mmCIF file of C-alpha atoms in Angstrom:
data_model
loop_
_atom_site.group_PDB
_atom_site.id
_atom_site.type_symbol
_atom_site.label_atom_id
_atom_site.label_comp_id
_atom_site.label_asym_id
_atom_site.label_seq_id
_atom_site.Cartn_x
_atom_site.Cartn_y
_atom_site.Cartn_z
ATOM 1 C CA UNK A 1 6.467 187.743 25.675
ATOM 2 C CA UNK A 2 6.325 186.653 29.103
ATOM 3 C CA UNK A 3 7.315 189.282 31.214
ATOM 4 C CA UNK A 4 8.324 186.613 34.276
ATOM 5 C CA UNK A 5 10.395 184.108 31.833
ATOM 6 C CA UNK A 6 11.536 186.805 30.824
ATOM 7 C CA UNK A 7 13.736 187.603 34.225
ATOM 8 C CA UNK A 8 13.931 184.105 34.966
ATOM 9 C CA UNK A 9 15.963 183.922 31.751
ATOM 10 C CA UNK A 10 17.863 187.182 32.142
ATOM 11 C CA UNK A 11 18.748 185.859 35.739
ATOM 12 C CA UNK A 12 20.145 182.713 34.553
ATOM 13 C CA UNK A 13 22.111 184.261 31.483
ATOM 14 C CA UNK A 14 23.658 186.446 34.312
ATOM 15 C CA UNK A 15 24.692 183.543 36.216
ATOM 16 C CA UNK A 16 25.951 181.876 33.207
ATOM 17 C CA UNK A 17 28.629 184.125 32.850
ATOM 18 C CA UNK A 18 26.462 186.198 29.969
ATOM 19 C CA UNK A 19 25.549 189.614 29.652
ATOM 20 C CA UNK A 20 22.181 190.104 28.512
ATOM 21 C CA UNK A 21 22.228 193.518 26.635
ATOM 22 C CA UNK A 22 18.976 193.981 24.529
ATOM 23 C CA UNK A 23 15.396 193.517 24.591
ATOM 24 C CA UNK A 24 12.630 193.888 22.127
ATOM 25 C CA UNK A 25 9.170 194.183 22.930
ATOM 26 C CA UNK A 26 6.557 194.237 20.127
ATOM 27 C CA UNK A 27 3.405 196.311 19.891
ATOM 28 C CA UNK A 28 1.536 194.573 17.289
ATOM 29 C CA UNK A 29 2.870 191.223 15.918
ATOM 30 C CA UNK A 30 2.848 191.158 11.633
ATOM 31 C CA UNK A 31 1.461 187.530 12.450
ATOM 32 C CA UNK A 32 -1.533 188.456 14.695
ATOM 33 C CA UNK A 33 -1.679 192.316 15.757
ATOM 34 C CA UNK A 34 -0.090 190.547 19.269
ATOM 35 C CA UNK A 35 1.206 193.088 21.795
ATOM 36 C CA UNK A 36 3.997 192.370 24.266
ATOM 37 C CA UNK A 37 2.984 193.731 28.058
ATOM 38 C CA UNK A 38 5.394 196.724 27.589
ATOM 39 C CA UNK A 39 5.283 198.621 30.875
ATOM 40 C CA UNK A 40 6.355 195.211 32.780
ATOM 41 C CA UNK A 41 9.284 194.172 30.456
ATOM 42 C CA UNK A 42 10.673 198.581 30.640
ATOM 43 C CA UNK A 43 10.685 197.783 34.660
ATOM 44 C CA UNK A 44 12.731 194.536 34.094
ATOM 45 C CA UNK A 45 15.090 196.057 31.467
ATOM 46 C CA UNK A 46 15.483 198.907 34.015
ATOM 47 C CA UNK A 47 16.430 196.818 36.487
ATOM 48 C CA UNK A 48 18.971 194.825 34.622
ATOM 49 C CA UNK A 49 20.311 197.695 32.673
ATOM 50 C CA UNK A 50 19.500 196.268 29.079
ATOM 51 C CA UNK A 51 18.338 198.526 26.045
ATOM 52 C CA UNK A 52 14.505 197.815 25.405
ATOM 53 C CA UNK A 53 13.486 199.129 21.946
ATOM 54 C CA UNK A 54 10.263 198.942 21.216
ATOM 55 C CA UNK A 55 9.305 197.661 17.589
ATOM 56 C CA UNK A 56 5.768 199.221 16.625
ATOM 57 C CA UNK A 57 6.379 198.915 13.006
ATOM 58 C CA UNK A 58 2.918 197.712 11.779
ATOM 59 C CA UNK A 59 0.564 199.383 14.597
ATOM 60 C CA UNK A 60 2.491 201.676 16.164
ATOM 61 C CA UNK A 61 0.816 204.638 13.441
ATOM 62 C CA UNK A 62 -2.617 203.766 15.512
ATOM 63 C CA UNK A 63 -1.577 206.449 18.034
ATOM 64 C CA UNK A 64 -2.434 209.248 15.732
ATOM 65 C CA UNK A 65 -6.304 208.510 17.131
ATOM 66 C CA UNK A 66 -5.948 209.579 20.969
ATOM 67 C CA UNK A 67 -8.622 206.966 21.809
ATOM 68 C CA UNK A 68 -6.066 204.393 20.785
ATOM 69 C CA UNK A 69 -2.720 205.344 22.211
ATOM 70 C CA UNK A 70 -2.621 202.769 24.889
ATOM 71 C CA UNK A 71 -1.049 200.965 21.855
ATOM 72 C CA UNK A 72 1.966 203.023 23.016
ATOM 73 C CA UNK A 73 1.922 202.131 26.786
ATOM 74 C CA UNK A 74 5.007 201.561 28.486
ATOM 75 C CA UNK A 75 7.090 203.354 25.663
ATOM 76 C CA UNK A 76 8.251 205.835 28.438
ATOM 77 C CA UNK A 77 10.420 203.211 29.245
ATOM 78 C CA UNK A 78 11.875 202.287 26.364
ATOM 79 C CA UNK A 79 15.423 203.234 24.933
ATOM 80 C CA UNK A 80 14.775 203.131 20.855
ATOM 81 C CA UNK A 81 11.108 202.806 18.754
ATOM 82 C CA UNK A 82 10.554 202.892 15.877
ATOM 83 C CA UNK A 83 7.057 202.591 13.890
ATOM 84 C CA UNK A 84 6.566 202.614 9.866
ATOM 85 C CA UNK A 85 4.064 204.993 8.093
ATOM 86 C CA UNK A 86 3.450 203.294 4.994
ATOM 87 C CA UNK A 87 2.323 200.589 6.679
ATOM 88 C CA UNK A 88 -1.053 202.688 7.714
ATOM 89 C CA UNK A 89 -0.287 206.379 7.091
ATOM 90 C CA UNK A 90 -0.623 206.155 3.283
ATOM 91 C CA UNK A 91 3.234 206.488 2.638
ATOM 92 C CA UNK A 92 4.749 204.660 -0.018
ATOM 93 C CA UNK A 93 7.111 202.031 1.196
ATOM 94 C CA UNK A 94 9.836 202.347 2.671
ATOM 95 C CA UNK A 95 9.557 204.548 5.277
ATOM 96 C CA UNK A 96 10.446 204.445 9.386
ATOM 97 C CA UNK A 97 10.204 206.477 11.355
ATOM 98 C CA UNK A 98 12.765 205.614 14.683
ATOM 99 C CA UNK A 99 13.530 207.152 18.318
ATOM 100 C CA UNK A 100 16.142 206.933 20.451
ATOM 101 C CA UNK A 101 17.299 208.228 23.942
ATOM 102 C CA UNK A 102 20.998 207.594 23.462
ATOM 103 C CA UNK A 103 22.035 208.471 19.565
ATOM 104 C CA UNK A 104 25.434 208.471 20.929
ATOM 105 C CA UNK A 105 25.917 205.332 21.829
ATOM 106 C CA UNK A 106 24.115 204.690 17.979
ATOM 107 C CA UNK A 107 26.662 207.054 16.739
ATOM 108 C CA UNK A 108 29.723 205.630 18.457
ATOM 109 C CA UNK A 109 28.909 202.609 17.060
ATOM 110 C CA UNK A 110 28.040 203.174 13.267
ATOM 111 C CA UNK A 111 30.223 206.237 12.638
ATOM 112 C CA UNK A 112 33.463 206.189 9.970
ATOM 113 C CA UNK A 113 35.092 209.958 9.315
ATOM 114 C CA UNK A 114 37.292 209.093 6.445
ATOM 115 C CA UNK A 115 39.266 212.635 5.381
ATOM 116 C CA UNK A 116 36.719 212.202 2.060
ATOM 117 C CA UNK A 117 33.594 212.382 4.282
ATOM 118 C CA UNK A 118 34.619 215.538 6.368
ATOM 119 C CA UNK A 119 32.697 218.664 6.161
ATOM 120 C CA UNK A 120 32.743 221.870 8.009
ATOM 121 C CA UNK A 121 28.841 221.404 8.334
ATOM 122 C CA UNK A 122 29.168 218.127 10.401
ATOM 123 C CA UNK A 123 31.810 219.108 12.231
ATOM 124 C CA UNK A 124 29.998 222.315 13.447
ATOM 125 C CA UNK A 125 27.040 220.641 14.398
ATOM 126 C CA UNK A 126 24.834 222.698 11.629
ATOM 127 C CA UNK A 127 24.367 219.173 9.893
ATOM 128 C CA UNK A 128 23.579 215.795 10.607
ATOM 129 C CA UNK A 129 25.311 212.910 9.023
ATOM 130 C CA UNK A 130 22.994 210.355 8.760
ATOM 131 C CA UNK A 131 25.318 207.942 7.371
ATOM 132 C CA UNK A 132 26.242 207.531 10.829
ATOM 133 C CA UNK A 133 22.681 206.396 11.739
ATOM 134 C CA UNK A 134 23.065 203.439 9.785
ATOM 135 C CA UNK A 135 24.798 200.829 8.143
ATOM 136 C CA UNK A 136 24.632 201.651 4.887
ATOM 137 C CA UNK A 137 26.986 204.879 3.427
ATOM 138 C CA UNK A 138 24.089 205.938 0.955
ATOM 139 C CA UNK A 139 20.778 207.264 2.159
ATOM 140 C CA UNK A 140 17.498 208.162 0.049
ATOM 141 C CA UNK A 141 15.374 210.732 1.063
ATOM 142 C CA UNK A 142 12.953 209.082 2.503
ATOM 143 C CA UNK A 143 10.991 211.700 4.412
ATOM 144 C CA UNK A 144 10.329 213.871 1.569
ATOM 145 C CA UNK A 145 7.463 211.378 1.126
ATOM 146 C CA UNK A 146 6.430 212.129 4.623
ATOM 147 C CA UNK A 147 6.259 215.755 4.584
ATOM 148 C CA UNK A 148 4.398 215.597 1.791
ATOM 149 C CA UNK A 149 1.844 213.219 3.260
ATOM 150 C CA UNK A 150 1.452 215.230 6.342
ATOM 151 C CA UNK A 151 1.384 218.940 4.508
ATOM 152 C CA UNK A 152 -1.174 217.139 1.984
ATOM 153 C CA UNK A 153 -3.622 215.183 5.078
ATOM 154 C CA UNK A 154 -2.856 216.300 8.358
ATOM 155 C CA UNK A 155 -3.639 214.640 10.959
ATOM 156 C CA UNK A 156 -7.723 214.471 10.659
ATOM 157 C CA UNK A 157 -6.823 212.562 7.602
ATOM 158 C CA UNK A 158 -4.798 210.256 9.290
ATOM 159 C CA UNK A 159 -7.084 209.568 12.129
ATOM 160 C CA UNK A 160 -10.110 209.198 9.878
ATOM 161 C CA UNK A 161 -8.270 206.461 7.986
ATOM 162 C CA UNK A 162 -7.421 204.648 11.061
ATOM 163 C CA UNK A 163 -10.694 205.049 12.835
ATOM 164 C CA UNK A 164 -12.524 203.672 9.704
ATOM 165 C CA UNK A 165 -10.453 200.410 9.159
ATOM 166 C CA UNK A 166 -10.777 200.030 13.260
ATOM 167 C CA UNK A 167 -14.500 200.013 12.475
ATOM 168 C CA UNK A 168 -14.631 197.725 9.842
ATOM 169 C CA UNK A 169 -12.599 195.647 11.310
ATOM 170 C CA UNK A 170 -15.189 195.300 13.994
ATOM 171 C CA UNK A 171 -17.799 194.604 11.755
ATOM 172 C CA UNK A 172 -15.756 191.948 9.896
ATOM 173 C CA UNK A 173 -14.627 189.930 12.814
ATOM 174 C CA UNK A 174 -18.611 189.588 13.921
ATOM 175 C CA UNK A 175 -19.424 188.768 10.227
ATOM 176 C CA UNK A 176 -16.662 186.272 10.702
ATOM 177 C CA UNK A 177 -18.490 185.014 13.979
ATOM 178 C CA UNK A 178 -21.558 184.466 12.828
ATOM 179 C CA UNK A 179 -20.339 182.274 9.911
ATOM 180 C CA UNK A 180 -20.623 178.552 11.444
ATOM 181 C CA UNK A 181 -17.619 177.539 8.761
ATOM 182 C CA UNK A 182 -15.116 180.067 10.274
ATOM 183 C CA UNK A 183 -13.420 180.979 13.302
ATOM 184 C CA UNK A 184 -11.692 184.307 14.544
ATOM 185 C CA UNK A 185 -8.561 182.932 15.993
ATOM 186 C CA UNK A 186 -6.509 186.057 17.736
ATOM 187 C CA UNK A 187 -7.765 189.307 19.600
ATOM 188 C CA UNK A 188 -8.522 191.985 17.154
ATOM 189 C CA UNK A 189 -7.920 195.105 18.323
ATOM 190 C CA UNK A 190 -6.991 197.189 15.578
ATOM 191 C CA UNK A 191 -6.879 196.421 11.539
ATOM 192 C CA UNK A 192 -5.387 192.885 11.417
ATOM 193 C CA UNK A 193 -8.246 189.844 11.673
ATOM 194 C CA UNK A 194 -6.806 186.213 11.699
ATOM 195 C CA UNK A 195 -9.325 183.839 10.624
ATOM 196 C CA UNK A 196 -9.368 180.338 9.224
ATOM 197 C CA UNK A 197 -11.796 177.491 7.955
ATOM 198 C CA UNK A 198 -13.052 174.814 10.881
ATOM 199 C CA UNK A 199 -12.482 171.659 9.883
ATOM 200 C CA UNK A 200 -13.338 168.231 10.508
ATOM 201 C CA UNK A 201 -9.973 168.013 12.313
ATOM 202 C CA UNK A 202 -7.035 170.713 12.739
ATOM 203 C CA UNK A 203 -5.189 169.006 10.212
ATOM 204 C CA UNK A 204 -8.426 169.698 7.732
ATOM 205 C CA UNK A 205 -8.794 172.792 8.977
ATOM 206 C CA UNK A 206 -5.296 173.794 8.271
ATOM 207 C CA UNK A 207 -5.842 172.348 4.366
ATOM 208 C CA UNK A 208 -9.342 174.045 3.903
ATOM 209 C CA UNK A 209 -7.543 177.375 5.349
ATOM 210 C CA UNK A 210 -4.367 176.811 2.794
ATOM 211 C CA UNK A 211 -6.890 176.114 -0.152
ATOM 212 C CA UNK A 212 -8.810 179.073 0.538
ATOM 213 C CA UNK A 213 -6.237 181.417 0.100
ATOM 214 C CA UNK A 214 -4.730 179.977 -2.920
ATOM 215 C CA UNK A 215 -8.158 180.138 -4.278
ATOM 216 C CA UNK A 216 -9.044 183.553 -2.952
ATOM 217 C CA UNK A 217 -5.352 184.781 -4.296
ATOM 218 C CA UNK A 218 -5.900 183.307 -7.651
ATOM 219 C CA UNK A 219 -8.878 185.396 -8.411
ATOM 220 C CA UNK A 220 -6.533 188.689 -8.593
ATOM 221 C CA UNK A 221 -9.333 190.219 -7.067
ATOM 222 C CA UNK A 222 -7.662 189.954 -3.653
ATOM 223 C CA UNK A 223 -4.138 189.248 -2.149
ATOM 224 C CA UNK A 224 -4.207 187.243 1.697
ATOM 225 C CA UNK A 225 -1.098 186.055 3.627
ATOM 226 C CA UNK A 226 -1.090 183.157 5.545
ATOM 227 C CA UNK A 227 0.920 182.762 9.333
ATOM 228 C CA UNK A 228 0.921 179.780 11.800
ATOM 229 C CA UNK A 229 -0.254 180.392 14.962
ATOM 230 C CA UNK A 230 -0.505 177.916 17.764
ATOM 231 C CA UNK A 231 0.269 175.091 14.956
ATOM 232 C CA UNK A 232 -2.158 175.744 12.566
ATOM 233 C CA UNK A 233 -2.926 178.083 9.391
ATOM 234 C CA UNK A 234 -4.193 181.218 9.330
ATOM 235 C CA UNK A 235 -5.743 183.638 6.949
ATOM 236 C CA UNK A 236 -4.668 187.178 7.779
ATOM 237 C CA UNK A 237 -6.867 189.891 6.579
ATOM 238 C CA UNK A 238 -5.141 193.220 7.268
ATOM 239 C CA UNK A 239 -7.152 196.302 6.282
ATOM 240 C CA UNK A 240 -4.397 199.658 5.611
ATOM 241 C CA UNK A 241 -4.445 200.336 2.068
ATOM 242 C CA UNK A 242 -5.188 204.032 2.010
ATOM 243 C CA UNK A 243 -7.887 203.686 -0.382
ATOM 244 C CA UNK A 244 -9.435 200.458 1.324
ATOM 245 C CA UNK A 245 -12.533 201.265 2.265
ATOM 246 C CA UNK A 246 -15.861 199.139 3.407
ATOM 247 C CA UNK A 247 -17.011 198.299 0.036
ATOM 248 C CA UNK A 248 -13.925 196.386 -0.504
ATOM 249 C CA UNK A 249 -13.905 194.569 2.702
ATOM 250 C CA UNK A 250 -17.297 193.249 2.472
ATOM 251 C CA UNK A 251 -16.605 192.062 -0.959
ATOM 252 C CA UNK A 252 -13.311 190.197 -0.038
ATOM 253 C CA UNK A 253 -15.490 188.923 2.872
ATOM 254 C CA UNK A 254 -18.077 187.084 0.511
ATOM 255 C CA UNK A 255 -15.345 185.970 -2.312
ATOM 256 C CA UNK A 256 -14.323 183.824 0.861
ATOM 257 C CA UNK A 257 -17.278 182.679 1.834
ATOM 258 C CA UNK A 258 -18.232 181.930 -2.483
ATOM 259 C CA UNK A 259 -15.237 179.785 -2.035
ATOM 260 C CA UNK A 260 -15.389 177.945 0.817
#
């Protein structure tokens, strides 16, 4: 996101009779790992009183390592967050976990009290309802799953996972580098490298890249998404699985390069 077209736009909804009332800014794109310059759009949202929430669903677990919590900067000034654990925590799916500075204006607007859903626990404060957090009446229990992951690994666990896919990340993207058919084609900060075949032309490129993960994806060996970015297809090769670990990386890494 551009933080400047971002007020130019803001501006000229006001001016158009609009009210501009929410904001998200993204700390790691599911296309690229992309993060959106956080501490600039909280300023502008400040200014023009709209709600920023900050979606950090895919990278937003990175944190846990202290060296990398700049993935979190800005988030002071931010209204809601919210960040998913089994995307990198080792938590089955689904799990999020979300913040917010203002449940009541959540609550006032999700809330129903039929006579049927009255309790003297809710009413007295000694339990939350949250039903009222959401759209949906039903809830699962969703953080058992949690507690159990954190009372089971604790945090060294946590950080050692993280710290190791960071690394082999690393080590990945300069394989990738050094390969004359490939290119690395987004900043690679974390666990997410976007790569794809050079071509003859783009166009090639983009049907070499396409071919290569049907191919790779066929052997049932491995399992790659493709995005578009800038126009053209890209390989995505995200490293969270909880038991992921080099030896699996580096033997994705030549099934790609036995195919191409």
């Amino acid at each position: 996101m551009n933080a400047a077209a971002l007020d130019a736009q803001i501006i000229a909804d006001k001016n158009a009779g609009l009210t501009p009332f929410w904001i998200c800014s993204t700390h790691g794109t599911t296309s690229s790992g992309a993060f959106d310059p956080t501490p600039a759009i909280g300023l502008i949202a400040q200014r023009h009183n709209v709600w920023l929430h900050v979606d950090a669903a895919m990278h937003g677990i990175a944190a846990l390592a202290p060296e990398l919590r700049w993935v979190n900067d800005g988030l002071e000034l931010a209204d809601s967050y919210c960040t998913n654990p089994h995307k990198w925590m080792g938590v089955n799916f689904d799990c999020d976990l979300f913040w917010t500075s203002d449940r009541a204006s959540l609550l006032g607007a999700l809330s129903i009290l039929p006579e049927y859903l009255r309790s003297a626990a809710a009413e007295s404060g000694a339990a939350i309802d949250y039903r009222d957090w959401q759209i949906p009446l039903g809830r699962r229990f969703r953080s058992l799953k949690l507690w159990f992951a954190i009372r089971t690994d604790g945090t060294a666990v946590f950080q050692e996972l993280i710290r190791r896919h960071v690394a082999i990340t690393q080590e990945l993207a300069a394989l990738v580098a050094a390969d004359s058919r490939f290119e690395v084609v987004a900043p690679f900060t974390l666990n997410l490298l976007c790569l794809r075949i050079i071509g003859e032309s783009a166009e090639n490129g983009d049907q070499l890249t396409d071919a290569l993960i049907e191919a790779a994806n066929a052997t049932r060996e491995v399992f790659f998404t493709r995005t578009v970015l800038n126009g053209r297809s890209v390989l995505r090769f995200s490293i969270g699985g909880r038991t992921t670990d080099h030896h699996h990386v580096m033997a994705a890494w030549e099934l790609l390069k036995n195919l191409s």
